[in-house]
PDB file of C-alpha atoms in Angstrom:
ATOM      1  CA  ILE A  35       5.467 -11.597  29.367  1.00 39.00           C
ATOM      2  CA  TRP A  36       4.363  -8.132  28.917  1.00 43.00           C
ATOM      3  CA  HIS A  37       1.656  -6.467  30.505  1.00 44.00           C
ATOM      4  CA  CYS A  38       0.077  -3.538  28.579  1.00 47.00           C
ATOM      5  CA  SER A  39      -2.129  -0.525  29.758  1.00 47.00           C
ATOM      6  CA  HIS A  40      -5.227  -2.127  28.282  1.00 46.00           C
ATOM      7  CA  GLY A  41      -5.160  -4.988  30.588  1.00 46.00           C
ATOM      8  CA  LEU A  42      -3.905  -7.519  28.013  1.00 45.00           C
ATOM      9  CA  VAL A  43      -1.096 -10.055  28.654  1.00 43.00           C
ATOM     10  CA  VAL A  44       0.864 -10.687  25.568  1.00 45.00           C
ATOM     11  CA  ILE A  45       3.456 -13.402  25.162  1.00 42.00           C
ATOM     12  CA  MET A  46       5.983 -12.545  22.566  1.00 42.00           C
ATOM     13  CA  MET A  47       7.541 -15.546  21.099  1.00 42.00           C
ATOM     14  CA  CYS A  48       8.577 -14.824  17.497  1.00 47.00           C
ATOM     15  CA  TYR A  49       7.809 -12.574  14.559  1.00 47.00           C
ATOM     16  CA  ASN A  50       4.915 -14.536  13.363  1.00 51.00           C
ATOM     17  CA  ASP A  51       3.193 -14.378  16.703  1.00 54.00           C
ATOM     18  CA  ALA A  52       3.609 -10.545  16.744  1.00 54.00           C
ATOM     19  CA  TYR A  53       2.303 -10.171  13.130  1.00 53.00           C
ATOM     20  CA  GLU A  54      -0.549 -12.527  13.799  1.00 54.00           C
ATOM     21  CA  ILE A  55      -1.837 -10.515  17.011  1.00 53.00           C
ATOM     22  CA  THR A  56      -1.315  -7.183  15.403  1.00 57.00           C
ATOM     23  CA  HIS A  57      -3.105  -8.251  12.363  1.00 57.00           C
ATOM     24  CA  SER A  58      -6.123  -9.522  14.161  1.00 51.00           C
ATOM     25  CA  MET A  59      -6.311  -6.379  16.215  1.00 50.00           C
ATOM     26  CA  GLU A  60      -6.250  -3.976  13.184  1.00 57.00           C
ATOM     27  CA  GLU A  61      -9.344  -5.407  11.959  1.00 55.00           C
ATOM     28  CA  ILE A  62     -11.011  -3.965  14.819  1.00 58.00           C
ATOM     29  CA  PRO A  63     -10.824   0.085  14.821  1.00 57.00           C
ATOM     30  CA  GLN A  64     -10.779   0.395  18.558  1.00 58.00           C
ATOM     31  CA  HIS A  65      -8.022  -2.192  18.875  1.00 60.00           C
ATOM     32  CA  ARG A  66      -5.860  -0.454  16.648  1.00 64.00           C
ATOM     33  CA  LEU A  67      -3.791   1.356  19.339  1.00 67.00           C
ATOM     34  CA  ILE A  68      -3.185  -2.115  20.852  1.00 69.00           C
ATOM     35  CA  ALA A  69      -1.642  -3.272  17.721  1.00 71.00           C
ATOM     36  CA  ARG A  70       0.898  -0.498  18.089  1.00 69.00           C
ATOM     37  CA  HIS A  71       1.640  -1.549  21.655  1.00 66.00           C
ATOM     38  CA  VAL A  72       2.179  -4.983  20.673  1.00 73.00           C
ATOM     39  CA  ALA A  73       4.547  -3.993  17.983  1.00 68.00           C
ATOM     40  CA  THR A  74       6.417  -1.881  20.250  1.00 72.00           C
ATOM     41  CA  MET A  75       6.758  -4.895  22.612  1.00 73.00           C
ATOM     42  CA  ALA A  76       8.087  -7.140  19.630  1.00 69.00           C
ATOM     43  CA  ILE A  77      10.533  -4.381  18.781  1.00 68.00           C
ATOM     44  CA  ALA A  78      11.870  -4.211  22.354  1.00 76.00           C
ATOM     45  CA  THR A  79      12.416  -7.951  22.542  1.00 70.00           C
ATOM     46  CA  LYS A  80      14.151  -7.691  19.085  1.00 66.00           C
ATOM     47  CA  SER A  81      12.101 -10.734  18.125  1.00 60.00           C
ATOM     48  CA  CYS A  82      11.055  -9.371  14.631  1.00 67.00           C
ATOM     49  CA  GLY A  83      12.357  -7.298  11.686  1.00 71.00           C
ATOM     50  CA  TRP A  84      10.208  -4.286  12.636  1.00 79.00           C
ATOM     51  CA  THR A  85      11.905  -1.266  14.135  1.00 80.00           C
ATOM     52  CA  ASP A  86       8.937   1.352  14.148  1.00 81.00           C
ATOM     53  CA  PRO A  87       5.507   0.319  15.775  1.00 84.00           C
ATOM     54  CA  LEU A  88       3.869   2.304  12.817  1.00 88.00           C
ATOM     55  CA  GLN A  89       5.577   0.349  10.115  1.00 89.00           C
ATOM     56  CA  ARG A  90       4.148  -3.382  10.658  1.00 87.00           C
ATOM     57  CA  PRO A  91       4.143  -5.141   7.269  1.00 88.00           C
ATOM     58  CA  GLY A  92       3.385  -8.802   7.110  1.00 83.00           C
ATOM     59  CA  PHE A  93       6.822  -9.415   5.491  1.00 86.00           C
ATOM     60  CA  MET A  94       9.667  -7.055   6.060  1.00 85.00           C
ATOM     61  CA  ALA A  95      13.159  -7.112   4.702  1.00 83.00           C
ATOM     62  CA  GLY A  96      15.654  -6.330   7.371  1.00 65.00           C
ATOM     63  CA  ALA A  97      15.404  -2.776   8.137  1.00 48.00           C
ATOM     64  CA  SER A  98      18.176  -2.736  10.609  1.00 44.00           C
ATOM     65  CA  ALA A  99      21.508  -4.571  11.426  1.00 38.00           C
ATOM     66  CA  HIS A 100      20.483  -4.526  15.068  1.00 41.00           C
ATOM     67  CA  HIS A 101      17.132  -6.321  14.391  1.00 42.00           C
ATOM     68  CA  PRO A 102      16.923  -9.820  12.952  1.00 43.00           C
ATOM     69  CA  PRO A 103      15.179  -9.811   9.377  1.00 42.00           C
ATOM     70  CA  CYS A 104      11.974 -11.915   8.755  1.00 43.00           C
ATOM     71  CA  SER A 105      13.720 -14.522   6.727  1.00 42.00           C
ATOM     72  CA  SER A 106      17.360 -15.882   7.089  1.00 39.00           C
ATOM     73  CA  ASN A 107      17.692 -15.513   3.249  1.00 45.00           C
ATOM     74  CA  ASN A 108      17.372 -11.776   3.124  1.00 45.00           C
ATOM     75  CA  SER A 109      19.922 -11.087   6.217  1.00 44.00           C
ATOM     76  CA  ARG A 110      22.172  -9.027   3.925  1.00 57.00           C
ATOM     77  CA  ILE A 111      19.249  -6.757   2.794  1.00 70.00           C
ATOM     78  CA  PHE A 112      18.789  -3.575   4.885  1.00 79.00           C
ATOM     79  CA  LEU A 113      16.258  -1.295   3.344  1.00 87.00           C
ATOM     80  CA  ALA A 114      16.151   2.289   4.272  1.00 87.00           C
ATOM     81  CA  SER A 115      12.714   3.253   5.604  1.00 86.00           C
ATOM     82  CA  VAL A 116      11.083   6.735   4.572  1.00 93.00           C
ATOM     83  CA  PRO A 117       7.462   6.984   5.057  1.00 97.00           C
ATOM     84  CA  TYR A 118       6.955   9.986   2.597  1.00 98.00           C
ATOM     85  CA  THR A 119       9.306  11.225  -0.121  1.00 97.00           C
ATOM     86  CA  PRO A 120       9.005  15.065  -0.521  1.00 97.00           C
ATOM     87  CA  ARG A 121       8.912  16.360  -4.170  1.00 97.00           C
ATOM     88  CA  GLU A 122      12.362  17.729  -4.103  1.00 97.00           C
ATOM     89  CA  HIS A 123      13.663  13.979  -3.752  1.00 97.00           C
ATOM     90  CA  HIS A 124      10.973  12.513  -6.293  1.00 98.00           C
ATOM     91  CA  PRO A 125      12.505  10.383  -9.069  1.00 97.00           C
ATOM     92  CA  ALA A 126      12.382  11.561 -12.683  1.00 97.00           C
ATOM     93  CA  TRP A 127       9.648   9.487 -13.824  1.00 98.00           C
ATOM     94  CA  CYS A 128       7.194  11.485 -11.255  1.00 98.00           C
ATOM     95  CA  ARG A 129       7.761  14.535 -13.436  1.00 98.00           C
ATOM     96  CA  VAL A 130       6.890  12.342 -16.423  1.00 98.00           C
ATOM     97  CA  LEU A 131       3.547  11.524 -14.928  1.00 98.00           C
ATOM     98  CA  GLU A 132       2.941  14.902 -13.992  1.00 98.00           C
ATOM     99  CA  ASN A 133       3.764  16.294 -17.461  1.00 98.00           C
ATOM    100  CA  ASN A 134       1.300  14.039 -19.064  1.00 98.00           C
ATOM    101  CA  TRP A 135      -1.585  13.971 -16.473  1.00 98.00           C
ATOM    102  CA  ILE A 136      -4.204  15.619 -18.695  1.00 98.00           C
ATOM    103  CA  ARG A 137      -3.858  12.927 -21.323  1.00 98.00           C
ATOM    104  CA  ILE A 138      -3.982  10.138 -18.468  1.00 98.00           C
ATOM    105  CA  VAL A 139      -7.222  11.748 -17.012  1.00 98.00           C
ATOM    106  CA  ASN A 140      -8.672  11.878 -20.455  1.00 98.00           C
ATOM    107  CA  GLU A 141      -8.314   8.031 -20.759  1.00 98.00           C
ATOM    108  CA  TYR A 142      -9.799   7.515 -17.279  1.00 98.00           C
ATOM    109  CA  ASN A 143     -12.766   9.684 -18.267  1.00 98.00           C
ATOM    110  CA  GLN A 144     -13.409   7.561 -21.202  1.00 98.00           C
ATOM    111  CA  LEU A 145     -13.245   4.396 -19.152  1.00 98.00           C
ATOM    112  CA  ILE A 146     -15.291   5.844 -16.335  1.00 98.00           C
ATOM    113  CA  ALA A 147     -18.005   6.777 -19.000  1.00 97.00           C
ATOM    114  CA  ASN A 148     -19.031   3.106 -18.475  1.00 97.00           C
ATOM    115  CA  PRO A 149     -19.419   2.499 -14.716  1.00 93.00           C
ATOM    116  CA  PHE A 150     -19.309  -1.217 -15.280  1.00 95.00           C
ATOM    117  CA  ASN A 151     -15.589  -1.006 -16.104  1.00 96.00           C
ATOM    118  CA  PHE A 152     -14.777  -0.461 -12.554  1.00 97.00           C
ATOM    119  CA  SER A 153     -15.101  -2.924  -9.791  1.00 95.00           C
ATOM    120  CA  ASN A 154     -15.055  -2.713  -6.043  1.00 94.00           C
ATOM    121  CA  VAL A 155     -11.586  -3.005  -4.594  1.00 91.00           C
ATOM    122  CA  GLY A 156     -11.073  -6.323  -2.839  1.00 71.00           C
ATOM    123  CA  ASN A 157     -13.551  -8.303  -4.989  1.00 63.00           C
ATOM    124  CA  GLY A 158     -10.982 -11.162  -5.525  1.00 54.00           C
ATOM    125  CA  ARG A 159     -10.555 -10.331  -9.358  1.00 55.00           C
ATOM    126  CA  ARG A 160      -6.800  -9.395  -8.828  1.00 47.00           C
ATOM    127  CA  GLY A 161      -3.881 -11.100  -7.437  1.00 49.00           C
ATOM    128  CA  SER A 162      -3.306  -9.045  -4.354  1.00 49.00           C
ATOM    129  CA  GLY A 163      -5.492  -7.015  -1.954  1.00 49.00           C
ATOM    130  CA  HIS A 164      -8.163  -9.632  -1.647  1.00 52.00           C
ATOM    131  CA  ASP A 165      -9.105  -8.305   2.015  1.00 59.00           C
ATOM    132  CA  ASP A 166      -8.818  -4.542   0.953  1.00 63.00           C
ATOM    133  CA  HIS A 167     -12.753  -4.365   1.147  1.00 58.00           C
ATOM    134  CA  LEU A 168     -12.333  -4.680   5.002  1.00 72.00           C
ATOM    135  CA  VAL A 169     -10.672  -1.386   5.366  1.00 81.00           C
ATOM    136  CA  VAL A 170     -13.517   0.535   3.480  1.00 89.00           C
ATOM    137  CA  SER A 171     -15.920   2.603   5.432  1.00 87.00           C
ATOM    138  CA  GLY A 172     -18.560   4.504   3.780  1.00 85.00           C
ATOM    139  CA  ARG A 173     -19.718   4.327   0.217  1.00 91.00           C
ATOM    140  CA  SER A 174     -17.355   2.819  -2.052  1.00 94.00           C
ATOM    141  CA  TRP A 175     -13.546   2.308  -3.270  1.00 95.00           C
ATOM    142  CA  LYS A 176     -13.395   1.084  -6.694  1.00 96.00           C
ATOM    143  CA  GLU A 177     -10.688   0.499  -9.214  1.00 97.00           C
ATOM    144  CA  TYR A 178      -9.838  -0.328 -12.894  1.00 97.00           C
ATOM    145  CA  VAL A 179      -6.721  -2.611 -13.236  1.00 97.00           C
ATOM    146  CA  LEU A 180      -4.235  -1.400 -15.904  1.00 98.00           C
ATOM    147  CA  PHE A 181      -1.309  -3.723 -15.184  1.00 97.00           C
ATOM    148  CA  GLY A 182      -1.145  -6.937 -13.112  1.00 95.00           C
ATOM    149  CA  THR A 183      -3.947  -9.602 -12.395  1.00 92.00           C
ATOM    150  CA  GLY A 184      -7.375  -8.629 -13.653  1.00 92.00           C
ATOM    151  CA  ALA A 185      -6.026  -6.255 -16.316  1.00 96.00           C
ATOM    152  CA  LYS A 186      -7.225  -6.647 -19.980  1.00 94.00           C
ATOM    153  CA  ASP A 187      -4.840  -8.064 -22.432  1.00 93.00           C
ATOM    154  CA  GLY A 188      -3.221  -5.350 -24.981  1.00 94.00           C
ATOM    155  CA  ASP A 189      -3.426  -1.618 -24.580  1.00 96.00           C
ATOM    156  CA  GLU A 190      -6.489  -0.644 -26.264  1.00 96.00           C
ATOM    157  CA  ASP A 191      -8.236   0.316 -23.090  1.00 97.00           C
ATOM    158  CA  ALA A 192      -5.794   3.035 -22.234  1.00 98.00           C
ATOM    159  CA  PRO A 193      -3.163   3.093 -24.998  1.00 98.00           C
ATOM    160  CA  PHE A 194      -1.409   6.294 -23.998  1.00 98.00           C
ATOM    161  CA  THR A 195      -1.281   5.670 -20.331  1.00 98.00           C
ATOM    162  CA  LYS A 196      -0.102   1.991 -20.523  1.00 98.00           C
ATOM    163  CA  GLN A 197       2.719   2.935 -23.101  1.00 98.00           C
ATOM    164  CA  LEU A 198       3.838   5.843 -20.999  1.00 98.00           C
ATOM    165  CA  LEU A 199       4.251   3.520 -18.060  1.00 98.00           C
ATOM    166  CA  ARG A 200       5.886   0.788 -20.169  1.00 97.00           C
ATOM    167  CA  ILE A 201       8.471   3.259 -21.359  1.00 98.00           C
ATOM    168  CA  ASN A 202       9.234   5.269 -18.426  1.00 98.00           C
ATOM    169  CA  ILE A 203       8.421   3.239 -15.359  1.00 98.00           C
ATOM    170  CA  PRO A 204       9.475  -0.466 -16.104  1.00 95.00           C
ATOM    171  CA  ASP A 205       9.627  -1.140 -12.174  1.00 94.00           C
ATOM    172  CA  ALA A 206       5.831  -0.641 -11.926  1.00 97.00           C
ATOM    173  CA  ILE A 207       5.142  -3.097 -14.889  1.00 96.00           C
ATOM    174  CA  SER A 208       7.557  -5.780 -13.519  1.00 94.00           C
ATOM    175  CA  LEU A 209       6.264  -5.612  -9.870  1.00 94.00           C
ATOM    176  CA  ALA A 210       2.548  -5.710 -11.099  1.00 95.00           C
ATOM    177  CA  GLU A 211       3.229  -8.744 -13.278  1.00 93.00           C
ATOM    178  CA  ALA A 212       5.196 -10.505 -10.442  1.00 92.00           C
ATOM    179  CA  GLY A 213       2.110 -10.143  -8.367  1.00 92.00           C
ATOM    180  CA  GLY A 214       3.643  -7.355  -5.955  1.00 92.00           C
ATOM    181  CA  GLY A 215       0.881  -4.830  -6.599  1.00 92.00           C
ATOM    182  CA  GLU A 216      -1.318  -3.829  -9.313  1.00 94.00           C
ATOM    183  CA  VAL A 217      -1.354  -0.480 -11.249  1.00 98.00           C
ATOM    184  CA  ILE A 218      -4.871   0.814 -11.056  1.00 98.00           C
ATOM    185  CA  PHE A 219      -7.255   3.939 -11.518  1.00 98.00           C
ATOM    186  CA  SER A 220      -8.275   4.293  -7.815  1.00 98.00           C
ATOM    187  CA  VAL A 221     -11.830   5.789  -7.184  1.00 98.00           C
ATOM    188  CA  LEU A 222     -12.843   6.856  -3.775  1.00 98.00           C
ATOM    189  CA  SER A 223     -16.561   7.949  -3.520  1.00 97.00           C
ATOM    190  CA  PRO A 224     -17.525  10.898  -1.388  1.00 98.00           C
ATOM    191  CA  ARG A 225     -17.765  10.448   2.363  1.00 97.00           C
ATOM    192  CA  THR A 226     -15.761   7.371   2.226  1.00 97.00           C
ATOM    193  CA  ARG A 227     -12.720   6.397   4.336  1.00 95.00           C
ATOM    194  CA  ILE A 228      -9.995   3.766   4.008  1.00 94.00           C
ATOM    195  CA  LYS A 229      -9.152   2.755   7.566  1.00 91.00           C
ATOM    196  CA  SER A 230      -5.670   2.791   9.008  1.00 89.00           C
ATOM    197  CA  HIS A 231      -3.636  -0.135   7.920  1.00 89.00           C
ATOM    198  CA  CYS A 232      -0.173  -1.263   6.882  1.00 90.00           C
ATOM    199  CA  GLY A 233       0.747  -2.546   3.460  1.00 92.00           C
ATOM    200  CA  PRO A 234       1.899  -6.240   3.145  1.00 90.00           C
ATOM    201  CA  THR A 235       5.814  -5.652   2.625  1.00 91.00           C
ATOM    202  CA  ASN A 236       8.467  -2.877   2.484  1.00 93.00           C
ATOM    203  CA  LEU A 237       9.799  -4.080  -0.824  1.00 94.00           C
ATOM    204  CA  ARG A 238       7.983  -1.477  -2.738  1.00 95.00           C
ATOM    205  CA  TYR A 239       6.972   2.265  -2.728  1.00 97.00           C
ATOM    206  CA  THR A 240       3.359   3.368  -3.739  1.00 98.00           C
ATOM    207  CA  ALA A 241       2.829   6.542  -5.890  1.00 98.00           C
ATOM    208  CA  HIS A 242      -0.530   8.478  -6.389  1.00 98.00           C
ATOM    209  CA  LEU A 243      -0.960  10.755  -9.444  1.00 98.00           C
ATOM    210  CA  GLY A 244      -3.624  12.992  -8.463  1.00 98.00           C
ATOM    211  CA  LEU A 245      -6.275  13.088 -11.582  1.00 98.00           C
ATOM    212  CA  VAL A 246      -9.848  14.161 -10.050  1.00 98.00           C
ATOM    213  CA  VAL A 247      -9.185  15.891  -6.752  1.00 98.00           C
ATOM    214  CA  PRO A 248     -12.000  17.629  -4.559  1.00 97.00           C
ATOM    215  CA  ASP A 249     -11.615  21.302  -4.159  1.00 95.00           C
ATOM    216  CA  ASN A 250     -11.409  21.158  -0.173  1.00 93.00           C
ATOM    217  CA  ALA A 251      -7.922  19.552   0.274  1.00 91.00           C
ATOM    218  CA  ARG A 252      -8.288  19.643   4.050  1.00 93.00           C
ATOM    219  CA  ASP A 253     -11.247  17.222   3.899  1.00 97.00           C
ATOM    220  CA  CYS A 254      -9.602  14.895   1.340  1.00 98.00           C
ATOM    221  CA  ARG A 255      -6.178  13.592   2.413  1.00 98.00           C
ATOM    222  CA  ILE A 256      -4.056  10.801   3.411  1.00 98.00           C
ATOM    223  CA  ARG A 257      -2.111  10.111   6.529  1.00 97.00           C
ATOM    224  CA  VAL A 258       1.287   8.242   6.184  1.00 97.00           C
ATOM    225  CA  ARG A 259       2.772   7.233   9.707  1.00 94.00           C
ATOM    226  CA  ASP A 260       1.928  10.635  11.809  1.00 93.00           C
ATOM    227  CA  ALA A 261       1.869  13.073   8.767  1.00 96.00           C
ATOM    228  CA  TRP A 262      -1.120  14.155   6.799  1.00 97.00           C
ATOM    229  CA  HIS A 263      -0.780  14.943   2.912  1.00 97.00           C
ATOM    230  CA  SER A 264      -3.222  16.187   0.385  1.00 97.00           C
ATOM    231  CA  TRP A 265      -3.739  15.429  -3.479  1.00 98.00           C
ATOM    232  CA  PHE A 266      -3.474  17.963  -5.988  1.00 97.00           C
ATOM    233  CA  PRO A 267      -4.359  17.592  -9.539  1.00 98.00           C
ATOM    234  CA  GLY A 268      -1.522  16.637 -11.908  1.00 98.00           C
ATOM    235  CA  LYS A 269       0.925  16.081  -8.779  1.00 98.00           C
ATOM    236  CA  VAL A 270       2.436  12.940  -7.501  1.00 98.00           C
ATOM    237  CA  LEU A 271       2.279  11.716  -3.776  1.00 98.00           C
ATOM    238  CA  LEU A 272       5.129   8.890  -3.215  1.00 98.00           C
ATOM    239  CA  PHE A 273       5.142   7.075   0.058  1.00 98.00           C
ATOM    240  CA  ASP A 274       5.957   3.716   1.663  1.00 97.00           C
ATOM    241  CA  ASP A 275       2.685   1.817   2.251  1.00 95.00           C
ATOM    242  CA  SER A 276       4.331  -0.599   4.777  1.00 94.00           C
ATOM    243  CA  TYR A 277       3.691   2.404   7.171  1.00 95.00           C
ATOM    244  CA  GLU A 278       0.423   2.703   8.871  1.00 93.00           C
ATOM    245  CA  HIS A 279      -1.708   4.971   6.387  1.00 93.00           C
ATOM    246  CA  GLU A 280      -5.329   5.964   6.082  1.00 95.00           C
ATOM    247  CA  VAL A 281      -7.452   7.872   3.716  1.00 97.00           C
ATOM    248  CA  ARG A 282     -10.414  10.321   4.308  1.00 97.00           C
ATOM    249  CA  ASN A 283     -12.378  11.775   1.636  1.00 98.00           C
ATOM    250  CA  ASP A 284     -15.113  13.692   3.895  1.00 98.00           C
ATOM    251  CA  THR A 285     -16.165  15.661   0.944  1.00 98.00           C
ATOM    252  CA  ASP A 286     -19.082  15.532  -1.441  1.00 97.00           C
ATOM    253  CA  GLU A 287     -16.712  14.985  -4.365  1.00 98.00           C
ATOM    254  CA  THR A 288     -15.040  11.839  -5.842  1.00 98.00           C
ATOM    255  CA  ARG A 289     -11.358  11.475  -5.693  1.00 98.00           C
ATOM    256  CA  VAL A 290      -9.338   9.730  -8.261  1.00 98.00           C
ATOM    257  CA  VAL A 291      -5.749   8.756  -8.550  1.00 98.00           C
ATOM    258  CA  LEU A 292      -3.490   6.626 -10.862  1.00 98.00           C
ATOM    259  CA  LEU A 293      -2.049   4.434  -8.170  1.00 98.00           C
ATOM    260  CA  LEU A 294       1.181   2.395  -9.079  1.00 98.00           C
ATOM    261  CA  ARG A 295       3.749   0.547  -7.105  1.00 97.00           C
ATOM    262  CA  VAL A 296       7.571   0.614  -7.793  1.00 96.00           C
ATOM    263  CA  TRP A 297      10.189  -1.581  -6.349  1.00 94.00           C
ATOM    264  CA  HIS A 298      12.004   0.122  -3.378  1.00 94.00           C
ATOM    265  CA  PRO A 299      14.946   2.331  -4.864  1.00 93.00           C
ATOM    266  CA  GLN A 300      17.527  -0.085  -3.202  1.00 92.00           C
ATOM    267  CA  LEU A 301      16.023  -3.067  -5.178  1.00 92.00           C
ATOM    268  CA  SER A 302      15.453  -1.171  -8.544  1.00 88.00           C
ATOM    269  CA  GLY A 303      17.607  -2.943 -11.348  1.00 88.00           C
ATOM    270  CA  MET A 304      18.071  -6.041  -9.190  1.00 89.00           C
ATOM    271  CA  PRO A 305      15.821  -8.859 -10.697  1.00 88.00           C
ATOM    272  CA  GLN A 306      17.327 -11.702  -8.932  1.00 87.00           C
ATOM    273  CA  GLN A 307      16.982 -10.163  -5.499  1.00 87.00           C
ATOM    274  CA  GLN A 308      13.497  -8.771  -6.220  1.00 88.00           C
ATOM    275  CA  ASN A 309      12.377 -12.398  -7.272  1.00 87.00           C
ATOM    276  CA  VAL A 310      13.796 -13.993  -4.146  1.00 89.00           C
ATOM    277  CA  LEU A 311      12.428 -11.374  -1.819  1.00 91.00           C
ATOM    278  CA  LEU A 312       8.954 -11.116  -3.329  1.00 90.00           C
ATOM    279  CA  GLY A 313       8.937 -14.980  -3.327  1.00 89.00           C
ATOM    280  CA  GLU A 314       9.634 -15.270   0.278  1.00 88.00           C
ATOM    281  CA  ALA A 315       7.006 -12.496   0.909  1.00 86.00           C
ATOM    282  CA  MET A 316       4.387 -14.630  -0.993  1.00 86.00           C
ATOM    283  CA  VAL A 317       5.186 -17.856   0.959  1.00 85.00           C
ATOM    284  CA  ARG A 318       4.920 -16.037   4.200  1.00 77.00           C
ATOM    285  CA  LYS A 319       1.434 -14.594   3.201  1.00 74.00           C
ATOM    286  CA  GLU A 320       0.279 -18.032   1.902  1.00 72.00           C
ATOM    287  CA  ALA A 321       1.341 -19.526   5.314  1.00 68.00           C
ATOM    288  CA  GLU A 322      -0.360 -16.929   7.438  1.00 63.00           C
ATOM    289  CA  VAL A 323      -3.564 -17.301   5.564  1.00 57.00           C
ATOM    290  CA  LYS A 324      -3.535 -21.064   5.862  1.00 56.00           C
ATOM    291  CA  LYS A 325      -2.682 -20.763   9.638  1.00 52.00           C
ATOM    292  CA  ARG A 326      -5.457 -18.365  10.158  1.00 48.00           C
ATOM    293  CA  PHE A 327      -8.223 -19.860   8.201  1.00 46.00           C
ATOM    294  CA  HIS A 328      -7.306 -23.460   8.304  1.00 50.00           C
ATOM    295  CA  PRO A 329      -5.897 -24.266  11.711  1.00 50.00           C
ATOM    296  CA  PRO A 330      -4.587 -27.672  12.738  1.00 50.00           C
ATOM    297  CA  CYS A 331      -7.183 -29.880  14.073  1.00 48.00           C
ATOM    298  CA  GLY A 332      -6.891 -31.751  17.289  1.00 51.00           C
TER     299      GLY A 332
END
């Protein structure tokens, strides 16, 4: 039994309990600091796979030999945790995106010419992120899905961008098609924020290619763990979204990025391991949703 500074009494029994408590707290902004306290307690009791209170994914492949993983099936997988990858350590495909960003933004401009091509994030049209609308504060966060659930068949909508990704970043395509995170054009309206949250798993990295970026970089930025970063046109940001992160567009301009997910570098080129771990993550997610919204009777 732990007594935290906010006067709550928390009984830590297992990883599922810790995740359920923190997840429910994160839905209320003023309770998010308490979520960190709960995560710290769970880590101290070694009752979960978390090792950092600012990294609280719903499914975490074992991050340390000193902490049990979330599933006995991935006990031999220890994924290095790096919140943000500096440019000097970017993989080669990041340069490919940057070298071709003008042609990518041109295809975005063709699509946005018809605003009905874009839908609100979290509208249920794609396989993941059904609750993403809950973290939006302000005007709107919209998307156009290129790969994954909700994407159009064929390449006619964005032929250059889709072919570029297929050839140079097959990891992003395989992850999207497996249900681990879509590839999208992500459009954040002026005066809009995406509240602090953690991604669902540490099996992937997230990349943002800046396409349309407000002039005032200080008022349009992203926090990953405890550090703030800004977008720049034609430049890639690469980070692990299983860490706590938030986005703020406090300008009067729209921010647009090409958003894609790739397998964690230690899982790249390992399709069998990818399938096993992603399958476990999906089973855990389904169980959590069922437990939360369809509790047992009696």
